[in-house]
Amino acid sequence: MPELPEVETVARDLQREVAGATIVGATVNWDRTIRHPQPPERFADEVRDATIRKVTRRAKTVLMHLEDGRVLTVALRMTGALLVVPDTTPEDRYARVVFDLADGRQLRYRDVRKFGRIGLWPGGGLRSVGAGRGSRSKRTAEGRGRYRIGEVFSGHGPEPLARSFSAERFAERLKGRSARLKALLLDQSFIAGVGNIYADEALWRARLHPLRAADTLDAADVRRLHRSVRQVLRQAVANRGSSVSDYVDAKGERGSNADRLAVYRRTEQPCFRCGTRIKRIVVTQRSTHFCPRCQVEPVASVEE
Ligand SMILES: [Zn+2]
């Protein structure tokens, strides 16, 4: 599933490819891909003649900012991809939504497993990157008429690569959290954009066991984890993402970061630091990879 680095790569590609392009029509081939507005015919109507001003990312979602202030969001989820192709490209049975651009190209939303969602929202209120403690209940935007784009992301935590995401800030957010580190890193209301791959990679880099409770870290642990999260994400962005399964960029090409992963899907292979075989366990139903020597297992607390 595309995480922060993969979505960032797609957003940067699209910024180069479609910023300034006008959508002259949209065809929805799979109704449920459209999250908002409803019905999908209305979505197609409302997006027609819109010009894309700029493409960015928030959490694991691609944001296409339109000239008129509205925002088109694309959550790729499991197998979604955004591809820019000439309109002479043969039809794709997995293209769930096709945007025709004025210059004759198409922007295709391809999604084999159909978990991805596309929305069109009024602008406003999006400056809150990193705001909030993430404790607010997640409001669902489905079916609502006047949700602004900022509210769509109101339940999300800060962007880990934002300048404002300092070690001090990270330490503050960790304070009083008893959750296990792996679960906490996957929690989008804690920090946005980290998924299974980069959670495992960051914990290996920081030499922290995935089952450690967050409130057992000392100040040095916290700084190491903060640095590790940012390093693994930055490295992956530089390598255009990890194509461990379906992920491709806007040109349909695979990223090269999968070759650089230290633990993810390297079960039984030697740790790059110490040679110990990488272990796999399941934490909150997600497969989790770590080095049993570098990442020491926490001692059970007295209460347990
Ligand atoms: Zn090791």
Short mmCIF file of N, CA and C and ligand atoms in Angstrom, two decimals, residues 271 273-274 291 294, ligand 1:
data_model
loop_
_atom_site.label_atom_id
_atom_site.label_comp_id
_atom_site.label_asym_id
_atom_site.label_seq_id
_atom_site.Cartn_x
_atom_site.Cartn_y
_atom_site.Cartn_z
N CYS A 271 20.41 -9.56 9.36
CA CYS A 271 20.36 -8.14 9.68
C CYS A 271 21.60 -7.46 9.10
N ARG A 273 23.10 -4.97 10.20
CA ARG A 273 23.99 -4.47 11.24
C ARG A 273 24.72 -5.59 11.94
N CYS A 274 24.01 -6.69 12.25
CA CYS A 274 24.63 -7.69 13.14
C CYS A 274 24.58 -9.11 12.58
N CYS A 291 14.89 -7.02 13.96
CA CYS A 291 16.07 -7.81 14.32
C CYS A 291 16.01 -8.10 15.81
N CYS A 294 19.30 -6.48 17.56
CA CYS A 294 19.44 -5.01 17.61
C CYS A 294 18.26 -4.36 18.33
ZN ZN B 1 20.65 -6.75 14.02
#
